mmCIF file of C-alpha atoms and ligand atoms in Angstrom:
data_model
loop_
_atom_site.group_PDB
_atom_site.id
_atom_site.type_symbol
_atom_site.label_atom_id
_atom_site.label_comp_id
_atom_site.label_asym_id
_atom_site.label_seq_id
_atom_site.Cartn_x
_atom_site.Cartn_y
_atom_site.Cartn_z
ATOM 1 C CA MET A 4 -25.643 15.096 8.951
ATOM 2 C CA GLU A 5 -24.174 18.580 8.897
ATOM 3 C CA LYS A 6 -20.726 18.428 10.486
ATOM 4 C CA ASN A 7 -19.249 21.804 9.641
ATOM 5 C CA ASN A 8 -17.643 24.080 12.213
ATOM 6 C CA ASN A 9 -14.826 26.601 12.405
ATOM 7 C CA ILE A 10 -12.111 24.159 13.400
ATOM 8 C CA LYS A 11 -10.488 22.668 10.336
ATOM 9 C CA LYS A 12 -10.455 18.893 10.676
ATOM 10 C CA ILE A 13 -8.766 17.049 7.871
ATOM 11 C CA SER A 14 -8.917 13.377 6.939
ATOM 12 C CA PHE A 15 -7.786 11.060 4.165
ATOM 13 C CA PRO A 16 -8.274 7.355 3.433
ATOM 14 C CA HIS A 17 -6.315 4.528 4.984
ATOM 15 C CA MET A 18 -3.738 2.579 3.062
ATOM 16 C CA GLY A 19 -1.705 0.323 5.305
ATOM 17 C CA ASN A 20 0.048 2.295 8.039
ATOM 18 C CA TYR A 21 0.799 5.349 5.938
ATOM 19 C CA PHE A 22 -1.659 7.491 7.851
ATOM 20 C CA TYR A 23 1.051 7.933 10.490
ATOM 21 C CA ALA A 24 3.480 9.208 7.863
ATOM 22 C CA LEU A 25 1.236 11.710 6.144
ATOM 23 C CA LYS A 26 -0.247 13.199 9.291
ATOM 24 C CA PRO A 27 2.357 16.018 9.704
ATOM 25 C CA LEU A 28 1.780 17.093 6.106
ATOM 26 C CA ALA A 29 -1.997 17.096 6.532
ATOM 27 C CA LEU A 30 -1.599 19.255 9.638
ATOM 28 C CA LEU A 31 -0.258 22.058 7.441
ATOM 29 C CA LEU A 32 -3.740 22.356 5.978
ATOM 30 C CA ALA A 33 -5.869 22.029 9.110
ATOM 31 C CA ASP A 34 -5.999 22.338 12.894
ATOM 32 C CA GLU A 35 -6.659 18.675 13.520
ATOM 33 C CA VAL A 36 -6.232 15.362 11.723
ATOM 34 C CA ILE A 37 -9.063 12.859 11.997
ATOM 35 C CA MET A 38 -7.930 9.292 11.492
ATOM 36 C CA PRO A 39 -10.805 7.258 10.032
ATOM 37 C CA PRO A 40 -11.604 4.226 12.219
ATOM 38 C CA PRO A 41 -9.627 1.122 11.234
ATOM 39 C CA ILE A 42 -11.188 -0.510 8.187
ATOM 40 C CA THR A 43 -13.837 -3.069 9.096
ATOM 41 C CA LYS A 44 -16.718 -4.806 7.357
ATOM 42 C CA LYS A 45 -18.811 -1.759 8.172
ATOM 43 C CA THR A 46 -16.416 0.463 6.190
ATOM 44 C CA ILE A 47 -16.715 -1.640 3.082
ATOM 45 C CA GLU A 48 -20.487 -1.997 3.516
ATOM 46 C CA LEU A 49 -20.855 1.789 3.711
ATOM 47 C CA GLY A 50 -18.556 2.309 0.740
ATOM 48 C CA THR A 51 -20.267 -0.322 -1.374
ATOM 49 C CA LYS A 52 -23.769 0.908 -0.529
ATOM 50 C CA HIS A 53 -23.048 4.405 -1.837
ATOM 51 C CA SER A 54 -20.696 3.592 -4.749
ATOM 52 C CA PRO A 55 -21.583 2.823 -8.361
ATOM 53 C CA GLU A 56 -21.689 -0.969 -8.620
ATOM 54 C CA SER A 57 -18.914 -1.076 -11.213
ATOM 55 C CA ALA A 58 -16.498 1.093 -9.201
ATOM 56 C CA CYS A 59 -13.160 -0.485 -8.298
ATOM 57 C CA ILE A 60 -12.718 -1.837 -4.800
ATOM 58 C CA PRO A 61 -10.272 0.922 -3.694
ATOM 59 C CA PHE A 62 -12.962 3.492 -4.586
ATOM 60 C CA LYS A 63 -15.416 1.730 -2.260
ATOM 61 C CA TYR A 64 -12.939 1.413 0.595
ATOM 62 C CA ASN A 65 -11.941 5.076 0.281
ATOM 63 C CA LEU A 66 -15.585 6.168 0.230
ATOM 64 C CA GLY A 67 -16.253 4.112 3.376
ATOM 65 C CA ASN A 68 -13.252 5.768 5.070
ATOM 66 C CA PHE A 69 -14.546 9.217 4.078
ATOM 67 C CA ILE A 70 -18.027 8.564 5.457
ATOM 68 C CA GLU A 71 -16.620 7.289 8.755
ATOM 69 C CA ALA A 72 -14.249 10.263 8.993
ATOM 70 C CA LEU A 73 -17.051 12.753 8.226
ATOM 71 C CA ASP A 74 -19.161 11.127 10.925
ATOM 72 C CA LEU A 75 -16.272 11.759 13.333
ATOM 73 C CA GLY A 76 -16.336 15.454 12.448
ATOM 74 C CA ALA A 77 -13.886 15.803 9.548
ATOM 75 C CA ASN A 78 -14.647 18.818 7.369
ATOM 76 C CA ILE A 79 -11.742 18.639 4.899
ATOM 77 C CA LEU A 80 -11.083 15.505 2.857
ATOM 78 C CA VAL A 81 -8.093 14.744 0.677
ATOM 79 C CA GLN A 82 -7.981 12.468 -2.340
ATOM 80 C CA SER A 83 -5.291 11.916 -4.920
ATOM 81 C CA GLY A 84 -5.686 10.367 -8.351
ATOM 82 C CA GLY A 85 -4.255 9.652 -11.750
ATOM 83 C CA GLY A 86 -3.159 6.938 -14.108
ATOM 84 C CA CYS A 87 -6.478 5.161 -14.720
ATOM 85 C CA ARG A 88 -10.000 5.363 -13.271
ATOM 86 C CA PHE A 89 -8.239 6.559 -10.125
ATOM 87 C CA GLY A 90 -8.084 9.966 -11.839
ATOM 88 C CA TYR A 91 -11.879 10.330 -11.460
ATOM 89 C CA TYR A 92 -12.244 9.066 -7.884
ATOM 90 C CA GLY A 93 -12.204 12.518 -6.276
ATOM 91 C CA GLU A 94 -14.793 14.084 -8.588
ATOM 92 C CA VAL A 95 -17.272 11.213 -8.179
ATOM 93 C CA GLN A 96 -16.717 10.734 -4.446
ATOM 94 C CA GLU A 97 -17.230 14.446 -3.781
ATOM 95 C CA ASN A 98 -20.579 14.334 -5.582
ATOM 96 C CA ILE A 99 -21.725 11.215 -3.759
ATOM 97 C CA LEU A 100 -20.818 12.607 -0.342
ATOM 98 C CA LYS A 101 -22.407 15.997 -1.042
ATOM 99 C CA ASN A 102 -25.577 14.253 -2.224
ATOM 100 C CA LEU A 103 -25.595 12.388 1.086
ATOM 101 C CA GLY A 104 -25.790 15.780 2.804
ATOM 102 C CA TYR A 105 -22.249 16.143 4.144
ATOM 103 C CA LYS A 106 -20.671 19.597 4.194
ATOM 104 C CA PHE A 107 -16.920 19.581 3.644
ATOM 105 C CA GLU A 108 -14.097 20.875 1.523
ATOM 106 C CA PHE A 109 -12.543 18.372 -0.844
ATOM 107 C CA LEU A 110 -8.881 18.702 -1.800
ATOM 108 C CA LYS A 111 -7.924 16.780 -4.901
ATOM 109 C CA PHE A 112 -4.412 16.088 -6.113
ATOM 110 C CA VAL A 113 -4.891 14.598 -9.543
ATOM 111 C CA ASN A 114 -1.746 13.896 -11.577
ATOM 112 C CA ASP A 115 -0.302 16.707 -9.543
ATOM 113 C CA PHE A 116 2.387 15.329 -7.350
ATOM 114 C CA SER A 117 5.559 17.386 -7.812
ATOM 115 C CA ILE A 118 6.980 18.899 -4.625
ATOM 116 C CA ILE A 119 6.680 22.368 -6.150
ATOM 117 C CA LYS A 120 2.997 21.905 -6.967
ATOM 118 C CA ILE A 121 2.178 20.402 -3.576
ATOM 119 C CA SER A 122 4.077 23.216 -1.800
ATOM 120 C CA LYS A 123 2.315 25.913 -3.810
ATOM 121 C CA TYR A 124 -1.004 24.291 -3.043
ATOM 122 C CA ILE A 125 -0.281 24.250 0.683
ATOM 123 C CA LYS A 126 0.913 27.881 0.577
ATOM 124 C CA LEU A 127 -2.281 28.900 -1.230
ATOM 125 C CA ASN A 128 -4.411 27.276 1.447
ATOM 126 C CA ASN A 129 -2.266 28.465 4.338
ATOM 127 C CA PRO A 130 -0.438 31.669 3.257
ATOM 128 C CA GLU A 131 1.098 32.217 6.702
ATOM 129 C CA LEU A 132 3.383 29.195 6.309
ATOM 130 C CA SER A 133 6.905 29.756 5.003
ATOM 131 C CA TYR A 134 8.169 27.642 2.128
ATOM 132 C CA PHE A 135 10.962 26.496 4.437
ATOM 133 C CA LYS A 136 8.431 25.013 6.888
ATOM 134 C CA ILE A 137 6.483 23.418 4.022
ATOM 135 C CA PHE A 138 9.570 21.762 2.479
ATOM 136 C CA LYS A 139 10.766 20.625 5.911
ATOM 137 C CA THR A 140 7.419 18.986 6.624
ATOM 138 C CA ILE A 141 7.281 17.319 3.210
ATOM 139 C CA LEU A 142 10.736 15.892 3.882
ATOM 140 C CA PHE A 143 9.694 14.782 7.377
ATOM 141 C CA SER A 144 6.615 12.968 6.040
ATOM 142 C CA TYR A 145 8.647 11.395 3.265
ATOM 143 C CA LEU A 146 11.198 10.093 5.777
ATOM 144 C CA ARG A 147 8.369 8.710 7.924
ATOM 145 C CA VAL A 148 7.076 6.863 4.841
ATOM 146 C CA ARG A 149 10.534 5.446 4.161
ATOM 147 C CA LEU A 150 10.958 4.320 7.731
ATOM 148 C CA ILE A 151 7.580 2.554 7.752
ATOM 149 C CA ASP A 152 8.526 0.800 4.498
ATOM 150 C CA LYS A 153 11.904 -0.259 5.840
ATOM 151 C CA ILE A 154 10.459 -1.720 9.036
ATOM 152 C CA GLU A 155 7.599 -3.449 7.223
ATOM 153 C CA ALA A 156 9.917 -4.927 4.558
ATOM 154 C CA TYR A 157 11.950 -6.525 7.342
ATOM 155 C CA LEU A 158 8.767 -7.881 8.920
ATOM 156 C CA ARG A 159 7.520 -9.375 5.664
ATOM 157 C CA MET A 160 10.730 -11.305 5.220
ATOM 158 C CA ASN A 161 10.940 -12.587 8.783
ATOM 159 C CA ILE A 162 7.535 -12.712 10.419
ATOM 160 C CA GLY A 163 6.950 -16.271 9.250
ATOM 161 C CA PHE A 164 9.934 -17.532 11.190
ATOM 162 C CA GLU A 165 9.499 -15.954 14.626
ATOM 163 C CA VAL A 166 9.910 -18.381 17.518
ATOM 164 C CA LYS A 167 7.297 -16.692 19.679
ATOM 165 C CA ASN A 168 4.102 -15.925 17.877
ATOM 166 C CA GLY A 169 3.255 -12.211 17.770
ATOM 167 C CA ASP A 170 6.706 -10.774 18.604
ATOM 168 C CA PHE A 171 7.059 -8.875 15.343
ATOM 169 C CA GLU A 172 3.539 -7.506 15.292
ATOM 170 C CA ARG A 173 3.731 -6.336 18.879
ATOM 171 C CA ASN A 174 6.870 -4.386 18.087
ATOM 172 C CA LEU A 175 5.360 -2.956 14.918
ATOM 173 C CA LYS A 176 2.548 -1.482 17.033
ATOM 174 C CA LEU A 177 5.058 -0.005 19.496
ATOM 175 C CA PHE A 178 7.053 1.423 16.603
ATOM 176 C CA LEU A 179 4.000 3.085 15.030
ATOM 177 C CA ASN A 180 3.025 4.545 18.352
ATOM 178 C CA GLU A 181 6.454 6.130 18.766
ATOM 179 C CA LEU A 182 6.540 7.213 15.142
ATOM 180 C CA ASP A 183 3.285 9.081 15.663
ATOM 181 C CA LYS A 184 4.911 11.034 18.476
ATOM 182 C CA SER A 185 8.164 11.787 16.621
ATOM 183 C CA LYS A 186 8.795 15.496 16.165
ATOM 184 C CA ASN A 187 11.777 15.785 13.869
ATOM 185 C CA ILE A 188 14.266 14.012 11.632
ATOM 186 C CA LEU A 189 16.577 13.276 14.559
ATOM 187 C CA ASP A 190 13.746 11.399 16.307
ATOM 188 C CA LEU A 191 13.273 9.341 13.144
ATOM 189 C CA SER A 192 16.900 8.384 12.961
ATOM 190 C CA LYS A 193 16.823 7.266 16.640
ATOM 191 C CA LEU A 194 13.654 5.274 16.002
ATOM 192 C CA LYS A 195 15.155 3.599 12.975
ATOM 193 C CA LYS A 196 18.216 2.479 14.914
ATOM 194 C CA LYS A 197 16.162 1.374 17.910
ATOM 195 C CA TYR A 198 13.567 -0.693 16.069
ATOM 196 C CA LEU A 199 15.870 -2.272 13.501
ATOM 197 C CA GLU A 200 17.933 -3.500 16.410
ATOM 198 C CA ILE A 201 14.869 -4.752 18.315
ATOM 199 C CA LEU A 202 13.563 -6.567 15.233
ATOM 200 C CA LYS A 203 16.927 -8.134 14.448
ATOM 201 C CA ASN A 204 17.121 -9.450 18.010
ATOM 202 C CA ILE A 205 13.754 -11.192 17.859
ATOM 203 C CA PRO A 206 14.527 -14.938 17.852
ATOM 204 C CA THR A 207 13.674 -16.610 14.556
ATOM 205 C CA LYS A 208 14.066 -20.088 13.092
ATOM 206 C CA LYS A 209 14.698 -19.348 9.454
ATOM 207 C CA PRO A 210 15.946 -22.082 7.133
ATOM 208 C CA GLN A 211 18.932 -21.314 4.926
ATOM 209 C CA ASN A 212 16.936 -21.463 1.765
ATOM 210 C CA PRO A 213 13.322 -20.536 2.592
ATOM 211 C CA ILE A 214 10.538 -20.362 0.050
ATOM 212 C CA ARG A 215 10.640 -16.870 -1.444
ATOM 213 C CA VAL A 216 7.576 -15.347 -2.992
ATOM 214 C CA GLY A 217 7.185 -11.936 -4.645
ATOM 215 C CA ILE A 218 3.853 -10.177 -4.413
ATOM 216 C CA VAL A 219 2.882 -7.912 -7.316
ATOM 217 C CA GLY A 220 -0.259 -6.220 -8.614
ATOM 218 C CA GLU A 221 -2.495 -3.217 -8.117
ATOM 219 C CA LEU A 222 -1.079 -0.813 -5.581
ATOM 220 C CA TYR A 223 -4.066 -0.348 -3.252
ATOM 221 C CA VAL A 224 -4.773 -4.031 -2.718
ATOM 222 C CA LEU A 225 -1.045 -4.592 -2.394
ATOM 223 C CA MET A 226 -0.685 -2.037 0.361
ATOM 224 C CA GLU A 227 -3.973 -2.162 2.295
ATOM 225 C CA PRO A 228 -3.978 -5.430 4.289
ATOM 226 C CA PHE A 229 -7.734 -5.387 4.982
ATOM 227 C CA SER A 230 -8.470 -5.312 1.256
ATOM 228 C CA ASN A 231 -6.227 -8.321 0.565
ATOM 229 C CA PHE A 232 -7.327 -10.314 3.636
ATOM 230 C CA ASN A 233 -3.892 -9.913 5.217
ATOM 231 C CA ILE A 234 -2.329 -11.987 2.516
ATOM 232 C CA GLU A 235 1.247 -11.145 3.500
ATOM 233 C CA LYS A 236 0.589 -12.315 7.057
ATOM 234 C CA GLU A 237 -1.069 -15.479 5.763
ATOM 235 C CA LEU A 238 1.958 -16.266 3.615
ATOM 236 C CA GLY A 239 4.291 -15.508 6.517
ATOM 237 C CA ARG A 240 2.350 -17.833 8.821
ATOM 238 C CA ARG A 241 3.183 -20.664 6.458
ATOM 239 C CA GLY A 242 6.914 -19.966 6.615
ATOM 240 C CA ILE A 243 7.233 -18.030 3.366
ATOM 241 C CA GLU A 244 9.652 -15.131 2.937
ATOM 242 C CA VAL A 245 7.550 -12.419 1.312
ATOM 243 C CA HIS A 246 8.958 -9.642 -0.888
ATOM 244 C CA ARG A 247 6.952 -6.669 -2.050
ATOM 245 C CA PHE A 248 8.545 -3.866 -4.028
ATOM 246 C CA CYS A 249 5.646 -1.517 -4.582
ATOM 247 C CA SER A 250 5.371 0.924 -1.705
ATOM 248 C CA VAL A 251 4.647 4.594 -1.157
ATOM 249 C CA SER A 252 8.440 5.120 -0.911
ATOM 250 C CA SER A 253 8.931 3.685 -4.383
ATOM 251 C CA ILE A 254 6.084 5.792 -5.801
ATOM 252 C CA LEU A 255 7.342 8.979 -4.104
ATOM 253 C CA HIS A 256 10.883 8.266 -5.197
ATOM 254 C CA ASP A 257 9.704 8.287 -8.819
ATOM 255 C CA ILE A 258 7.779 11.508 -8.297
ATOM 256 C CA PHE A 259 10.458 13.398 -6.410
ATOM 257 C CA THR A 260 13.285 12.400 -8.711
ATOM 258 C CA PHE A 261 11.189 12.889 -11.874
ATOM 259 C CA ASP A 262 12.205 9.313 -12.611
ATOM 260 C CA SER A 263 10.012 6.668 -14.133
ATOM 261 C CA HIS A 264 10.493 3.008 -13.502
ATOM 262 C CA THR A 265 8.015 2.200 -16.277
ATOM 263 C CA LYS A 266 10.753 2.043 -18.931
ATOM 264 C CA SER A 267 12.893 -0.255 -16.857
ATOM 265 C CA PHE A 268 9.912 -2.486 -15.985
ATOM 266 C CA LEU A 269 9.030 -2.643 -19.675
ATOM 267 C CA LYS A 270 12.540 -3.921 -20.390
ATOM 268 C CA HIS A 271 12.200 -6.573 -17.704
ATOM 269 C CA ALA A 272 8.762 -7.515 -19.057
ATOM 270 C CA ALA A 273 10.163 -8.456 -22.501
ATOM 271 C CA PRO A 274 9.194 -10.556 -24.425
ATOM 272 C CA TYR A 275 5.794 -10.630 -22.714
ATOM 273 C CA LEU A 276 4.989 -6.931 -23.097
ATOM 274 C CA LYS A 277 5.880 -4.476 -25.815
ATOM 275 C CA TYR A 278 4.012 -1.408 -24.582
ATOM 276 C CA HIS A 279 3.064 0.151 -21.262
ATOM 277 C CA ILE A 280 -0.332 -1.241 -20.192
ATOM 278 C CA GLY A 281 -1.380 1.434 -17.689
ATOM 279 C CA ALA A 282 -1.209 2.028 -13.922
ATOM 280 C CA HIS A 283 1.000 -0.674 -12.345
ATOM 281 C CA GLY A 284 0.320 -3.402 -14.921
ATOM 282 C CA THR A 285 3.706 -3.076 -16.610
ATOM 283 C CA GLU A 286 5.407 -3.190 -13.220
ATOM 284 C CA SER A 287 3.564 -6.413 -12.332
ATOM 285 C CA VAL A 288 4.847 -8.192 -15.448
ATOM 286 C CA GLY A 289 8.363 -6.679 -15.375
ATOM 287 C CA LEU A 290 8.836 -7.446 -11.717
ATOM 288 C CA ALA A 291 7.473 -10.981 -11.991
ATOM 289 C CA ASN A 292 9.857 -11.750 -14.843
ATOM 290 C CA LYS A 293 12.797 -10.207 -12.985
ATOM 291 C CA LEU A 294 12.059 -12.178 -9.810
ATOM 292 C CA ARG A 295 11.654 -15.378 -11.833
ATOM 293 C CA LYS A 296 15.144 -14.867 -13.259
ATOM 294 C CA GLN A 297 16.450 -14.192 -9.741
ATOM 295 C CA GLY A 298 15.289 -17.609 -8.614
ATOM 296 C CA PHE A 299 12.174 -16.725 -6.626
ATOM 297 C CA ASP A 300 9.938 -19.738 -5.990
ATOM 298 C CA GLY A 301 6.729 -18.082 -7.114
ATOM 299 C CA ILE A 302 4.656 -14.943 -7.533
ATOM 300 C CA ILE A 303 1.339 -13.864 -6.115
ATOM 301 C CA HIS A 304 -0.572 -11.445 -8.284
ATOM 302 C CA VAL A 305 -3.311 -9.410 -6.592
ATOM 303 C CA LYS A 306 -5.855 -7.075 -8.138
ATOM 304 C CA PRO A 307 -9.280 -5.609 -7.514
ATOM 305 C CA PHE A 308 -12.030 -7.245 -9.547
ATOM 306 C CA GLY A 309 -12.319 -5.502 -12.934
ATOM 307 C CA CYS A 310 -8.998 -3.613 -12.709
ATOM 308 C CA MET A 311 -8.142 -3.240 -16.402
ATOM 309 C CA PRO A 312 -4.373 -2.564 -16.157
ATOM 310 C CA GLU A 313 -3.929 -5.718 -14.073
ATOM 311 C CA VAL A 314 -6.290 -7.759 -16.281
ATOM 312 C CA ASN A 315 -3.953 -6.804 -19.141
ATOM 313 C CA ALA A 316 -0.966 -7.909 -17.075
ATOM 314 C CA MET A 317 -2.532 -11.307 -16.421
ATOM 315 C CA SER A 318 -2.375 -12.600 -19.976
ATOM 316 C CA ALA A 319 1.365 -11.801 -20.097
ATOM 317 C CA LEU A 320 1.845 -13.441 -16.702
ATOM 318 C CA HIS A 321 -0.029 -16.570 -17.847
ATOM 319 C CA ARG A 322 2.327 -16.901 -20.825
ATOM 320 C CA MET A 323 5.416 -16.433 -18.663
ATOM 321 C CA ALA A 324 4.199 -18.977 -16.116
ATOM 322 C CA LYS A 325 3.489 -21.542 -18.833
ATOM 323 C CA GLU A 326 6.749 -21.101 -20.763
ATOM 324 C CA HIS A 327 8.932 -21.359 -17.668
ATOM 325 C CA ASN A 328 6.848 -23.623 -15.474
ATOM 326 C CA PHE A 329 6.870 -20.760 -13.000
ATOM 327 C CA PRO A 330 4.161 -20.801 -10.293
ATOM 328 C CA ILE A 331 1.917 -17.735 -10.183
ATOM 329 C CA LEU A 332 -1.177 -17.507 -8.005
ATOM 330 C CA TYR A 333 -3.836 -14.943 -8.942
ATOM 331 C CA PHE A 334 -6.251 -13.210 -6.594
ATOM 332 C CA SER A 335 -9.024 -10.892 -7.663
ATOM 333 C CA PHE A 336 -10.741 -9.133 -4.765
ATOM 334 C CA ASP A 337 -14.204 -7.648 -4.538
ATOM 335 C CA SER A 338 -16.559 -6.897 -1.691
ATOM 336 C CA GLN A 339 -17.890 -10.489 -1.802
ATOM 337 C CA THR A 340 -14.539 -12.337 -1.687
ATOM 338 C CA SER A 341 -14.463 -15.103 0.914
ATOM 339 C CA GLU A 342 -11.578 -15.288 3.352
ATOM 340 C CA THR A 343 -11.796 -19.075 3.594
ATOM 341 C CA GLY A 344 -11.319 -19.429 -0.151
ATOM 342 C CA ILE A 345 -8.167 -17.323 0.012
ATOM 343 C CA LYS A 346 -6.653 -19.320 2.859
ATOM 344 C CA THR A 347 -7.347 -22.602 1.066
ATOM 345 C CA ARG A 348 -5.710 -21.424 -2.141
ATOM 346 C CA ILE A 349 -2.646 -20.127 -0.290
ATOM 347 C CA GLU A 350 -2.347 -23.474 1.493
ATOM 348 C CA ALA A 351 -2.474 -25.366 -1.814
ATOM 349 C CA PHE A 352 0.010 -22.931 -3.418
ATOM 350 C CA TYR A 353 2.400 -23.415 -0.511
ATOM 351 C CA ASP A 354 2.217 -27.226 -0.814
ATOM 352 C CA MET A 355 2.883 -26.977 -4.529
ATOM 353 C CA LEU A 356 5.889 -24.661 -4.003
ATOM 354 C CA MET A 357 7.308 -27.027 -1.376
ATOM 355 C CA MET A 358 7.003 -30.054 -3.675
ATOM 356 C CA LYS A 359 8.529 -28.144 -6.591
ATOM 357 C CA LYS A 360 11.413 -26.926 -4.448
ATOM 358 C CA LYS A 361 12.169 -30.459 -3.221
ATOM 359 C CA ARG A 362 12.002 -31.831 -6.751
ATOM 360 C CA ASP A 363 14.225 -29.041 -8.146
ATOM 361 C CA THR A 364 16.772 -29.546 -5.335
ATOM 362 C CA MET A 365 16.910 -33.294 -5.980
ATOM 363 C CA GLN A 366 17.564 -32.672 -9.675
ATOM 364 C CA ILE A 367 20.599 -30.421 -8.997
HETATM 365 S S1 LIG B 406 -5.418 0.507 -10.877
HETATM 366 FE FE1 LIG B 406 -7.225 -0.735 -11.219
HETATM 367 S S2 LIG B 406 -8.320 -0.827 -9.265
HETATM 368 FE FE2 LIG B 406 -6.827 0.799 -9.131
HETATM 369 S S3 LIG B 406 -8.057 2.570 -9.705
HETATM 370 FE FE3 LIG B 406 -7.056 1.865 -11.574
HETATM 371 S S4 LIG B 406 -8.537 0.503 -12.545
HETATM 372 FE FE4 LIG B 406 -9.198 0.826 -10.421
#
């Protein structure tokens, strides 16, 4: 299983399409970037087989990605962490992989996300780089992240209404392909203009007042479509306008501006929460309450099985749903979750939202 050689090959786990954004940054630390194969059943089987049974689902997915990347020749792995059990992922995963016989270097960024700290870390590992080049690349990766989020947010809101099935997804693939080849900020600005125009010109049949659903919950299962059984696409297919506010842009924005949305989410979460409940739990409740007041038709709450911050959020969400007769659908994912069950529940939720919307409109 020994995969070490002199060429530095770096890899990091998948989460949605962000691999394309973080690639330039990773290249500052290695000669080559190894993209783990797209997540499949095999990935989760590998991850689950070698993880502690009680580990959260993102831990298992990440471990599966690492094993597949190491098998492709990666010899440097990157993991971040913080907030909850996520803070221990790197330590435990490194031990598991080393016990499996893999030879690699493991870079861990735990609660350590300021630009200054990341830059110093890169400089330490690659002293020949100038700080100017490091900052420029961080900015470039950040702008790639923002562009991905902008394009995907547009897709989420419109994919359910395309006239010709597959138009949006086909263009998303083309966009990602071009994004991967982009060399500088000017390229990104051209891409943004080009693809926003292409997407806006895709024929859609969108009603004036479509069903609007906000999706909240734990960040990994929110952002990695394989882990949530492509829930956003499923909702879109039923003609639902989907809104998601948690993204890598929003997380990076908080980090880079030393801002914290937690306080503002806590305000929105009143009277259902008094204190911060860890990770993204407060955000789930605050956002759900805010969207309810904005007239959204419903909320979908997603979490990995056993995720404590989101379990805490659920009791507050239950109260809010009951007091305001506000529809909230809960999904808890683990490695055994059945896709059929998810589709059936989404179907029933959609029917219920439709009936409620008709009834509410008739009462006005
Ligand atoms: S937020 Fe939940 S699922 Fe994610 S690492 Fe923390 S405890 Fe695990």
